[in-house]
Amino acid sequence: MKPLFVVRRPEQFRTAFYRWSALFFAAFLLVHVWWSVRGFRGDWFFLPTVMLLSGAGLILMIGLRDPVRDNMLFVDFAQGAAIGCLLLGAMSMLDYHRLLGN
């Protein structure tokens, strides 16, 4: 039964793919710009590593299902990665030595 049903056109998938992939990369770019402007003193190797691992996850979520018949899992993944990047940027600016009293 399932091969007979189509829930979206390929153009709709393509539009969603471009939109959510752009959000994914924009979130990491935003963290990079935020760290540059604020003078982040931490390890700069951390962000590309997280992006590489998250990008592999995004690729798996895109290729896991049939794009015109199944749920688009990459949408939730890209949203989660973007929220995670926002939290990363916000939490990386806290002075933990001052907050913890060390």
PDB file of N, CA, C and O in Angstrom, residues 11-88:
ATOM      1  N   GLU A  11       9.194  18.843  -5.359  1.00  0.00           N
ATOM      2  CA  GLU A  11       9.528  20.271  -5.197  1.00  0.00           C
ATOM      3  C   GLU A  11       9.372  20.693  -3.734  1.00  0.00           C
ATOM      4  O   GLU A  11      10.145  21.509  -3.236  1.00  0.00           O
ATOM      5  N   GLN A  12       8.350  20.159  -3.060  1.00  0.00           N
ATOM      6  CA  GLN A  12       8.158  20.469  -1.651  1.00  0.00           C
ATOM      7  C   GLN A  12       9.308  19.925  -0.805  1.00  0.00           C
ATOM      8  O   GLN A  12       9.776  20.591   0.116  1.00  0.00           O
ATOM      9  N   PHE A  13       9.746  18.714  -1.124  1.00  0.00           N
ATOM     10  CA  PHE A  13      10.896  18.155  -0.415  1.00  0.00           C
ATOM     11  C   PHE A  13      12.139  19.004  -0.655  1.00  0.00           C
ATOM     12  O   PHE A  13      12.878  19.313   0.271  1.00  0.00           O
ATOM     13  N   ARG A  14      12.370  19.377  -1.908  1.00  0.00           N
ATOM     14  CA  ARG A  14      13.551  20.168  -2.255  1.00  0.00           C
ATOM     15  C   ARG A  14      13.547  21.499  -1.512  1.00  0.00           C
ATOM     16  O   ARG A  14      14.569  21.926  -0.974  1.00  0.00           O
ATOM     17  N   THR A  15      12.404  22.163  -1.462  1.00  0.00           N
ATOM     18  CA  THR A  15      12.294  23.438  -0.755  1.00  0.00           C
ATOM     19  C   THR A  15      12.586  23.252   0.734  1.00  0.00           C
ATOM     20  O   THR A  15      13.339  24.032   1.332  1.00  0.00           O
ATOM     21  N   ALA A  16      12.002  22.225   1.337  1.00  0.00           N
ATOM     22  CA  ALA A  16      12.246  21.956   2.757  1.00  0.00           C
ATOM     23  C   ALA A  16      13.710  21.601   3.003  1.00  0.00           C
ATOM     24  O   ALA A  16      14.309  22.046   3.982  1.00  0.00           O
ATOM     25  N   PHE A  17      14.284  20.824   2.104  1.00  0.00           N
ATOM     26  CA  PHE A  17      15.694  20.451   2.237  1.00  0.00           C
ATOM     27  C   PHE A  17      16.586  21.682   2.233  1.00  0.00           C
ATOM     28  O   PHE A  17      17.463  21.833   3.100  1.00  0.00           O
ATOM     29  N   TYR A  18      16.396  22.577   1.275  1.00  0.00           N
ATOM     30  CA  TYR A  18      17.223  23.787   1.205  1.00  0.00           C
ATOM     31  C   TYR A  18      16.995  24.692   2.414  1.00  0.00           C
ATOM     32  O   TYR A  18      17.933  25.247   2.975  1.00  0.00           O
ATOM     33  N   ARG A  19      15.751  24.844   2.815  1.00  0.00           N
ATOM     34  CA  ARG A  19      15.420  25.725   3.946  1.00  0.00           C
ATOM     35  C   ARG A  19      16.070  25.231   5.238  1.00  0.00           C
ATOM     36  O   ARG A  19      16.726  25.983   5.950  1.00  0.00           O
ATOM     37  N   TRP A  20      15.901  23.948   5.547  1.00  0.00           N
ATOM     38  CA  TRP A  20      16.387  23.437   6.821  1.00  0.00           C
ATOM     39  C   TRP A  20      17.892  23.195   6.812  1.00  0.00           C
ATOM     40  O   TRP A  20      18.536  23.320   7.858  1.00  0.00           O
ATOM     41  N   SER A  21      18.450  22.890   5.665  1.00  0.00           N
ATOM     42  CA  SER A  21      19.916  22.793   5.578  1.00  0.00           C
ATOM     43  C   SER A  21      20.546  24.168   5.769  1.00  0.00           C
ATOM     44  O   SER A  21      21.576  24.298   6.441  1.00  0.00           O
ATOM     45  N   ALA A  22      19.935  25.200   5.199  1.00  0.00           N
ATOM     46  CA  ALA A  22      20.438  26.563   5.385  1.00  0.00           C
ATOM     47  C   ALA A  22      20.348  26.975   6.850  1.00  0.00           C
ATOM     48  O   ALA A  22      21.273  27.601   7.387  1.00  0.00           O
ATOM     49  N   LEU A  23      19.254  26.619   7.517  1.00  0.00           N
ATOM     50  CA  LEU A  23      19.140  26.924   8.944  1.00  0.00           C
ATOM     51  C   LEU A  23      20.220  26.214   9.743  1.00  0.00           C
ATOM     52  O   LEU A  23      20.810  26.798  10.658  1.00  0.00           O
ATOM     53  N   PHE A  24      20.486  24.976   9.411  1.00  0.00           N
ATOM     54  CA  PHE A  24      21.520  24.203  10.091  1.00  0.00           C
ATOM     55  C   PHE A  24      22.876  24.902   9.994  1.00  0.00           C
ATOM     56  O   PHE A  24      23.542  25.143  10.997  1.00  0.00           O
ATOM     57  N   PHE A  25      23.278  25.271   8.771  1.00  0.00           N
ATOM     58  CA  PHE A  25      24.583  25.919   8.588  1.00  0.00           C
ATOM     59  C   PHE A  25      24.594  27.339   9.145  1.00  0.00           C
ATOM     60  O   PHE A  25      25.604  27.795   9.681  1.00  0.00           O
ATOM     61  N   ALA A  26      23.470  28.041   9.044  1.00  0.00           N
ATOM     62  CA  ALA A  26      23.398  29.408   9.577  1.00  0.00           C
ATOM     63  C   ALA A  26      23.545  29.419  11.091  1.00  0.00           C
ATOM     64  O   ALA A  26      24.144  30.349  11.652  1.00  0.00           O
ATOM     65  N   ALA A  27      23.035  28.417  11.766  1.00  0.00           N
ATOM     66  CA  ALA A  27      23.159  28.358  13.224  1.00  0.00           C
ATOM     67  C   ALA A  27      24.621  28.233  13.641  1.00  0.00           C
ATOM     68  O   ALA A  27      25.076  28.922  14.569  1.00  0.00           O
ATOM     69  N   PHE A  28      25.372  27.386  12.959  1.00  0.00           N
ATOM     70  CA  PHE A  28      26.788  27.254  13.284  1.00  0.00           C
ATOM     71  C   PHE A  28      27.562  28.516  12.905  1.00  0.00           C
ATOM     72  O   PHE A  28      28.472  28.926  13.627  1.00  0.00           O
ATOM     73  N   LEU A  29      27.204  29.139  11.795  1.00  0.00           N
ATOM     74  CA  LEU A  29      27.838  30.396  11.409  1.00  0.00           C
ATOM     75  C   LEU A  29      27.542  31.483  12.433  1.00  0.00           C
ATOM     76  O   LEU A  29      28.426  32.280  12.780  1.00  0.00           O
ATOM     77  N   LEU A  30      26.339  31.520  12.932  1.00  0.00           N
ATOM     78  CA  LEU A  30      25.965  32.497  13.949  1.00  0.00           C
ATOM     79  C   LEU A  30      26.796  32.322  15.223  1.00  0.00           C
ATOM     80  O   LEU A  30      27.247  33.309  15.812  1.00  0.00           O
ATOM     81  N   VAL A  31      27.005  31.090  15.644  1.00  0.00           N
ATOM     82  CA  VAL A  31      27.851  30.841  16.818  1.00  0.00           C
ATOM     83  C   VAL A  31      29.278  31.310  16.550  1.00  0.00           C
ATOM     84  O   VAL A  31      29.905  31.951  17.399  1.00  0.00           O
ATOM     85  N   HIS A  32      29.797  31.034  15.374  1.00  0.00           N
ATOM     86  CA  HIS A  32      31.149  31.465  15.030  1.00  0.00           C
ATOM     87  C   HIS A  32      31.269  32.995  15.074  1.00  0.00           C
ATOM     88  O   HIS A  32      32.226  33.530  15.641  1.00  0.00           O
ATOM     89  N   VAL A  33      30.306  33.682  14.476  1.00  0.00           N
ATOM     90  CA  VAL A  33      30.321  35.150  14.479  1.00  0.00           C
ATOM     91  C   VAL A  33      30.184  35.670  15.905  1.00  0.00           C
ATOM     92  O   VAL A  33      30.885  36.609  16.309  1.00  0.00           O
ATOM     93  N   TRP A  34      29.288  35.065  16.682  1.00  0.00           N
ATOM     94  CA  TRP A  34      29.090  35.468  18.074  1.00  0.00           C
ATOM     95  C   TRP A  34      30.379  35.320  18.877  1.00  0.00           C
ATOM     96  O   TRP A  34      30.757  36.191  19.643  1.00  0.00           O
ATOM     97  N   TRP A  35      31.068  34.193  18.701  1.00  0.00           N
ATOM     98  CA  TRP A  35      32.333  33.986  19.401  1.00  0.00           C
ATOM     99  C   TRP A  35      33.377  34.993  18.943  1.00  0.00           C
ATOM    100  O   TRP A  35      34.164  35.477  19.758  1.00  0.00           O
ATOM    101  N   SER A  36      33.414  35.306  17.661  1.00  0.00           N
ATOM    102  CA  SER A  36      34.396  36.273  17.155  1.00  0.00           C
ATOM    103  C   SER A  36      34.143  37.666  17.719  1.00  0.00           C
ATOM    104  O   SER A  36      35.082  38.358  18.129  1.00  0.00           O
ATOM    105  N   VAL A  37      32.903  38.084  17.743  1.00  0.00           N
ATOM    106  CA  VAL A  37      32.561  39.422  18.226  1.00  0.00           C
ATOM    107  C   VAL A  37      32.791  39.535  19.725  1.00  0.00           C
ATOM    108  O   VAL A  37      33.301  40.550  20.203  1.00  0.00           O
ATOM    109  N   ARG A  38      32.437  38.508  20.470  1.00  0.00           N
ATOM    110  CA  ARG A  38      32.541  38.552  21.925  1.00  0.00           C
ATOM    111  C   ARG A  38      33.929  38.199  22.451  1.00  0.00           C
ATOM    112  O   ARG A  38      34.163  38.280  23.650  1.00  0.00           O
ATOM    113  N   GLY A  39      34.839  37.795  21.582  1.00  0.00           N
ATOM    114  CA  GLY A  39      36.191  37.465  22.023  1.00  0.00           C
ATOM    115  C   GLY A  39      36.265  36.166  22.798  1.00  0.00           C
ATOM    116  O   GLY A  39      36.867  36.113  23.876  1.00  0.00           O
ATOM    117  N   PHE A  40      35.671  35.146  22.282  1.00  0.00           N
ATOM    118  CA  PHE A  40      35.659  33.829  22.931  1.00  0.00           C
ATOM    119  C   PHE A  40      37.085  33.344  23.146  1.00  0.00           C
ATOM    120  O   PHE A  40      37.913  33.357  22.237  1.00  0.00           O
ATOM    121  N   ARG A  41      37.399  32.926  24.376  1.00  0.00           N
ATOM    122  CA  ARG A  41      38.757  32.501  24.719  1.00  0.00           C
ATOM    123  C   ARG A  41      38.887  30.994  24.845  1.00  0.00           C
ATOM    124  O   ARG A  41      39.931  30.491  25.256  1.00  0.00           O
ATOM    125  N   GLY A  42      37.840  30.267  24.515  1.00  0.00           N
ATOM    126  CA  GLY A  42      37.867  28.810  24.633  1.00  0.00           C
ATOM    127  C   GLY A  42      38.531  28.150  23.429  1.00  0.00           C
ATOM    128  O   GLY A  42      39.202  28.791  22.618  1.00  0.00           O
ATOM    129  N   ASP A  43      38.305  26.869  23.319  1.00  0.00           N
ATOM    130  CA  ASP A  43      38.889  26.074  22.251  1.00  0.00           C
ATOM    131  C   ASP A  43      38.074  26.242  20.964  1.00  0.00           C
ATOM    132  O   ASP A  43      36.915  25.846  20.889  1.00  0.00           O
ATOM    133  N   TRP A  44      38.683  26.826  19.954  1.00  0.00           N
ATOM    134  CA  TRP A  44      38.007  27.085  18.678  1.00  0.00           C
ATOM    135  C   TRP A  44      37.855  25.821  17.841  1.00  0.00           C
ATOM    136  O   TRP A  44      37.130  25.808  16.858  1.00  0.00           O
ATOM    137  N   PHE A  45      38.533  24.761  18.218  1.00  0.00           N
ATOM    138  CA  PHE A  45      38.435  23.503  17.479  1.00  0.00           C
ATOM    139  C   PHE A  45      37.128  22.771  17.795  1.00  0.00           C
ATOM    140  O   PHE A  45      36.707  21.880  17.072  1.00  0.00           O
ATOM    141  N   PHE A  46      36.477  23.171  18.865  1.00  0.00           N
ATOM    142  CA  PHE A  46      35.251  22.514  19.317  1.00  0.00           C
ATOM    143  C   PHE A  46      34.105  22.697  18.317  1.00  0.00           C
ATOM    144  O   PHE A  46      33.387  21.740  18.006  1.00  0.00           O
ATOM    145  N   LEU A  47      33.901  23.899  17.819  1.00  0.00           N
ATOM    146  CA  LEU A  47      32.764  24.182  16.937  1.00  0.00           C
ATOM    147  C   LEU A  47      32.822  23.399  15.617  1.00  0.00           C
ATOM    148  O   LEU A  47      31.818  22.783  15.232  1.00  0.00           O
ATOM    149  N   PRO A  48      33.955  23.381  14.896  1.00  0.00           N
ATOM    150  CA  PRO A  48      33.979  22.576  13.661  1.00  0.00           C
ATOM    151  C   PRO A  48      33.794  21.082  13.920  1.00  0.00           C
ATOM    152  O   PRO A  48      33.195  20.383  13.098  1.00  0.00           O
ATOM    153  N   THR A  49      34.267  20.603  15.065  1.00  0.00           N
ATOM    154  CA  THR A  49      34.087  19.192  15.396  1.00  0.00           C
ATOM    155  C   THR A  49      32.615  18.871  15.615  1.00  0.00           C
ATOM    156  O   THR A  49      32.100  17.877  15.094  1.00  0.00           O
ATOM    157  N   VAL A  50      31.924  19.719  16.359  1.00  0.00           N
ATOM    158  CA  VAL A  50      30.496  19.516  16.594  1.00  0.00           C
ATOM    159  C   VAL A  50      29.725  19.632  15.279  1.00  0.00           C
ATOM    160  O   VAL A  50      28.796  18.859  15.018  1.00  0.00           O
ATOM    161  N   MET A  51      30.123  20.561  14.433  1.00  0.00           N
ATOM    162  CA  MET A  51      29.442  20.726  13.149  1.00  0.00           C
ATOM    163  C   MET A  51      29.658  19.506  12.252  1.00  0.00           C
ATOM    164  O   MET A  51      28.729  19.068  11.567  1.00  0.00           O
ATOM    165  N   LEU A  52      30.846  18.960  12.265  1.00  0.00           N
ATOM    166  CA  LEU A  52      31.134  17.772  11.461  1.00  0.00           C
ATOM    167  C   LEU A  52      30.289  16.585  11.915  1.00  0.00           C
ATOM    168  O   LEU A  52      29.662  15.905  11.094  1.00  0.00           O
ATOM    169  N   LEU A  53      30.230  16.363  13.210  1.00  0.00           N
ATOM    170  CA  LEU A  53      29.430  15.250  13.727  1.00  0.00           C
ATOM    171  C   LEU A  53      27.932  15.480  13.506  1.00  0.00           C
ATOM    172  O   LEU A  53      27.195  14.559  13.136  1.00  0.00           O
ATOM    173  N   SER A  54      27.479  16.697  13.720  1.00  0.00           N
ATOM    174  CA  SER A  54      26.068  17.013  13.488  1.00  0.00           C
ATOM    175  C   SER A  54      25.727  16.937  12.004  1.00  0.00           C
ATOM    176  O   SER A  54      24.626  16.521  11.638  1.00  0.00           O
ATOM    177  N   GLY A  55      26.649  17.344  11.156  1.00  0.00           N
ATOM    178  CA  GLY A  55      26.431  17.250   9.712  1.00  0.00           C
ATOM    179  C   GLY A  55      26.288  15.809   9.255  1.00  0.00           C
ATOM    180  O   GLY A  55      25.458  15.500   8.391  1.00  0.00           O
ATOM    181  N   ALA A  56      27.077  14.920   9.848  1.00  0.00           N
ATOM    182  CA  ALA A  56      26.926  13.497   9.523  1.00  0.00           C
ATOM    183  C   ALA A  56      25.543  13.002   9.948  1.00  0.00           C
ATOM    184  O   ALA A  56      24.896  12.234   9.221  1.00  0.00           O
ATOM    185  N   GLY A  57      25.076  13.466  11.104  1.00  0.00           N
ATOM    186  CA  GLY A  57      23.732  13.105  11.546  1.00  0.00           C
ATOM    187  C   GLY A  57      22.660  13.650  10.625  1.00  0.00           C
ATOM    188  O   GLY A  57      21.672  12.972  10.331  1.00  0.00           O
ATOM    189  N   LEU A  58      22.846  14.892  10.167  1.00  0.00           N
ATOM    190  CA  LEU A  58      21.877  15.487   9.241  1.00  0.00           C
ATOM    191  C   LEU A  58      21.829  14.715   7.928  1.00  0.00           C
ATOM    192  O   LEU A  58      20.743  14.442   7.391  1.00  0.00           O
ATOM    193  N   ILE A  59      22.973  14.319   7.424  1.00  0.00           N
ATOM    194  CA  ILE A  59      23.018  13.528   6.188  1.00  0.00           C
ATOM    195  C   ILE A  59      22.287  12.205   6.372  1.00  0.00           C
ATOM    196  O   ILE A  59      21.528  11.769   5.492  1.00  0.00           O
ATOM    197  N   LEU A  60      22.483  11.569   7.526  1.00  0.00           N
ATOM    198  CA  LEU A  60      21.771  10.315   7.789  1.00  0.00           C
ATOM    199  C   LEU A  60      20.266  10.529   7.866  1.00  0.00           C
ATOM    200  O   LEU A  60      19.485   9.718   7.368  1.00  0.00           O
ATOM    201  N   MET A  61      19.841  11.615   8.487  1.00  0.00           N
ATOM    202  CA  MET A  61      18.409  11.889   8.604  1.00  0.00           C
ATOM    203  C   MET A  61      17.784  12.194   7.246  1.00  0.00           C
ATOM    204  O   MET A  61      16.621  11.866   6.998  1.00  0.00           O
ATOM    205  N   ILE A  62      18.540  12.813   6.363  1.00  0.00           N
ATOM    206  CA  ILE A  62      18.033  13.108   5.020  1.00  0.00           C
ATOM    207  C   ILE A  62      17.890  11.826   4.207  1.00  0.00           C
ATOM    208  O   ILE A  62      16.895  11.612   3.522  1.00  0.00           O
ATOM    209  N   GLY A  63      18.870  10.963   4.291  1.00  0.00           N
ATOM    210  CA  GLY A  63      18.874   9.761   3.465  1.00  0.00           C
ATOM    211  C   GLY A  63      18.145   8.567   4.056  1.00  0.00           C
ATOM    212  O   GLY A  63      17.987   7.545   3.396  1.00  0.00           O
ATOM    213  N   LEU A  64      17.663   8.695   5.282  1.00  0.00           N
ATOM    214  CA  LEU A  64      17.074   7.551   5.967  1.00  0.00           C
ATOM    215  C   LEU A  64      15.724   7.135   5.409  1.00  0.00           C
ATOM    216  O   LEU A  64      15.417   5.958   5.329  1.00  0.00           O
ATOM    217  N   ARG A  65      14.924   8.092   5.014  1.00  0.00           N
ATOM    218  CA  ARG A  65      13.552   7.797   4.585  1.00  0.00           C
ATOM    219  C   ARG A  65      13.322   8.234   3.145  1.00  0.00           C
ATOM    220  O   ARG A  65      14.053   9.043   2.605  1.00  0.00           O
ATOM    221  N   ASP A  66      12.253   7.725   2.573  1.00  0.00           N
ATOM    222  CA  ASP A  66      11.829   8.152   1.245  1.00  0.00           C
ATOM    223  C   ASP A  66      11.256   9.568   1.367  1.00  0.00           C
ATOM    224  O   ASP A  66      10.295   9.783   2.105  1.00  0.00           O
ATOM    225  N   PRO A  67      11.817  10.535   0.676  1.00  0.00           N
ATOM    226  CA  PRO A  67      11.421  11.930   0.890  1.00  0.00           C
ATOM    227  C   PRO A  67       9.994  12.283   0.478  1.00  0.00           C
ATOM    228  O   PRO A  67       9.437  13.230   0.995  1.00  0.00           O
ATOM    229  N   VAL A  68       9.387  11.533  -0.423  1.00  0.00           N
ATOM    230  CA  VAL A  68       8.031  11.886  -0.843  1.00  0.00           C
ATOM    231  C   VAL A  68       6.953  11.040  -0.175  1.00  0.00           C
ATOM    232  O   VAL A  68       5.768  11.345  -0.289  1.00  0.00           O
ATOM    233  N   ARG A  69       7.348  10.002   0.576  1.00  0.00           N
ATOM    234  CA  ARG A  69       6.351   9.125   1.187  1.00  0.00           C
ATOM    235  C   ARG A  69       6.411   9.069   2.712  1.00  0.00           C
ATOM    236  O   ARG A  69       5.440   8.682   3.345  1.00  0.00           O
ATOM    237  N   ASP A  70       7.522   9.423   3.305  1.00  0.00           N
ATOM    238  CA  ASP A  70       7.688   9.290   4.750  1.00  0.00           C
ATOM    239  C   ASP A  70       7.876  10.658   5.409  1.00  0.00           C
ATOM    240  O   ASP A  70       7.971  11.679   4.737  1.00  0.00           O
ATOM    241  N   ASN A  71       7.970  10.634   6.725  1.00  0.00           N
ATOM    242  CA  ASN A  71       8.250  11.860   7.475  1.00  0.00           C
ATOM    243  C   ASN A  71       9.631  12.382   7.130  1.00  0.00           C
ATOM    244  O   ASN A  71      10.559  11.607   6.897  1.00  0.00           O
ATOM    245  N   MET A  72       9.760  13.682   7.139  1.00  0.00           N
ATOM    246  CA  MET A  72      11.066  14.305   6.900  1.00  0.00           C
ATOM    247  C   MET A  72      11.764  14.473   8.253  1.00  0.00           C
ATOM    248  O   MET A  72      11.587  15.473   8.946  1.00  0.00           O
ATOM    249  N   LEU A  73      12.551  13.471   8.624  1.00  0.00           N
ATOM    250  CA  LEU A  73      13.204  13.471   9.928  1.00  0.00           C
ATOM    251  C   LEU A  73      14.237  14.579  10.055  1.00  0.00           C
ATOM    252  O   LEU A  73      14.531  15.027  11.167  1.00  0.00           O
ATOM    253  N   PHE A  74      14.775  15.030   8.942  1.00  0.00           N
ATOM    254  CA  PHE A  74      15.828  16.042   9.006  1.00  0.00           C
ATOM    255  C   PHE A  74      15.311  17.389   9.489  1.00  0.00           C
ATOM    256  O   PHE A  74      16.096  18.203   9.976  1.00  0.00           O
ATOM    257  N   VAL A  75      14.019  17.645   9.384  1.00  0.00           N
ATOM    258  CA  VAL A  75      13.459  18.917   9.859  1.00  0.00           C
ATOM    259  C   VAL A  75      13.626  19.030  11.372  1.00  0.00           C
ATOM    260  O   VAL A  75      14.148  20.019  11.883  1.00  0.00           O
ATOM    261  N   ASP A  76      13.205  17.999  12.095  1.00  0.00           N
ATOM    262  CA  ASP A  76      13.362  18.004  13.552  1.00  0.00           C
ATOM    263  C   ASP A  76      14.832  18.023  13.943  1.00  0.00           C
ATOM    264  O   ASP A  76      15.219  18.675  14.917  1.00  0.00           O
ATOM    265  N   PHE A  77      15.666  17.307  13.196  1.00  0.00           N
ATOM    266  CA  PHE A  77      17.095  17.274  13.491  1.00  0.00           C
ATOM    267  C   PHE A  77      17.712  18.659  13.310  1.00  0.00           C
ATOM    268  O   PHE A  77      18.485  19.115  14.161  1.00  0.00           O
ATOM    269  N   ALA A  78      17.381  19.340  12.220  1.00  0.00           N
ATOM    270  CA  ALA A  78      17.926  20.676  11.962  1.00  0.00           C
ATOM    271  C   ALA A  78      17.430  21.676  12.999  1.00  0.00           C
ATOM    272  O   ALA A  78      18.186  22.546  13.455  1.00  0.00           O
ATOM    273  N   GLN A  79      16.168  21.564  13.409  1.00  0.00           N
ATOM    274  CA  GLN A  79      15.648  22.447  14.453  1.00  0.00           C
ATOM    275  C   GLN A  79      16.383  22.216  15.769  1.00  0.00           C
ATOM    276  O   GLN A  79      16.759  23.168  16.457  1.00  0.00           O
ATOM    277  N   GLY A  80      16.598  20.969  16.119  1.00  0.00           N
ATOM    278  CA  GLY A  80      17.328  20.645  17.342  1.00  0.00           C
ATOM    279  C   GLY A  80      18.763  21.133  17.311  1.00  0.00           C
ATOM    280  O   GLY A  80      19.290  21.637  18.309  1.00  0.00           O
ATOM    281  N   ALA A  81      19.414  20.996  16.159  1.00  0.00           N
ATOM    282  CA  ALA A  81      20.788  21.479  16.030  1.00  0.00           C
ATOM    283  C   ALA A  81      20.848  22.999  16.144  1.00  0.00           C
ATOM    284  O   ALA A  81      21.752  23.552  16.769  1.00  0.00           O
ATOM    285  N   ALA A  82      19.874  23.691  15.572  1.00  0.00           N
ATOM    286  CA  ALA A  82      19.849  25.150  15.659  1.00  0.00           C
ATOM    287  C   ALA A  82      19.615  25.610  17.096  1.00  0.00           C
ATOM    288  O   ALA A  82      20.283  26.544  17.577  1.00  0.00           O
ATOM    289  N   ILE A  83      18.708  24.964  17.796  1.00  0.00           N
ATOM    290  CA  ILE A  83      18.476  25.308  19.204  1.00  0.00           C
ATOM    291  C   ILE A  83      19.722  24.998  20.028  1.00  0.00           C
ATOM    292  O   ILE A  83      20.114  25.770  20.912  1.00  0.00           O
ATOM    293  N   GLY A  84      20.365  23.880  19.739  1.00  0.00           N
ATOM    294  CA  GLY A  84      21.611  23.534  20.423  1.00  0.00           C
ATOM    295  C   GLY A  84      22.703  24.557  20.183  1.00  0.00           C
ATOM    296  O   GLY A  84      23.470  24.892  21.097  1.00  0.00           O
ATOM    297  N   CYS A  85      22.797  25.077  18.967  1.00  0.00           N
ATOM    298  CA  CYS A  85      23.792  26.115  18.667  1.00  0.00           C
ATOM    299  C   CYS A  85      23.505  27.395  19.436  1.00  0.00           C
ATOM    300  O   CYS A  85      24.435  28.049  19.931  1.00  0.00           O
ATOM    301  N   LEU A  86      22.241  27.760  19.527  1.00  0.00           N
ATOM    302  CA  LEU A  86      21.886  28.949  20.310  1.00  0.00           C
ATOM    303  C   LEU A  86      22.256  28.773  21.776  1.00  0.00           C
ATOM    304  O   LEU A  86      22.807  29.689  22.404  1.00  0.00           O
ATOM    305  N   LEU A  87      21.979  27.603  22.318  1.00  0.00           N
ATOM    306  CA  LEU A  87      22.364  27.327  23.699  1.00  0.00           C
ATOM    307  C   LEU A  87      23.876  27.297  23.864  1.00  0.00           C
ATOM    308  O   LEU A  87      24.406  27.786  24.870  1.00  0.00           O
ATOM    309  N   LEU A  88      24.578  26.740  22.899  1.00  0.00           N
ATOM    310  CA  LEU A  88      26.040  26.716  22.943  1.00  0.00           C
ATOM    311  C   LEU A  88      26.604  28.123  22.976  1.00  0.00           C
ATOM    312  O   LEU A  88      27.492  28.435  23.778  1.00  0.00           O
TER     313      LEU A  88
END
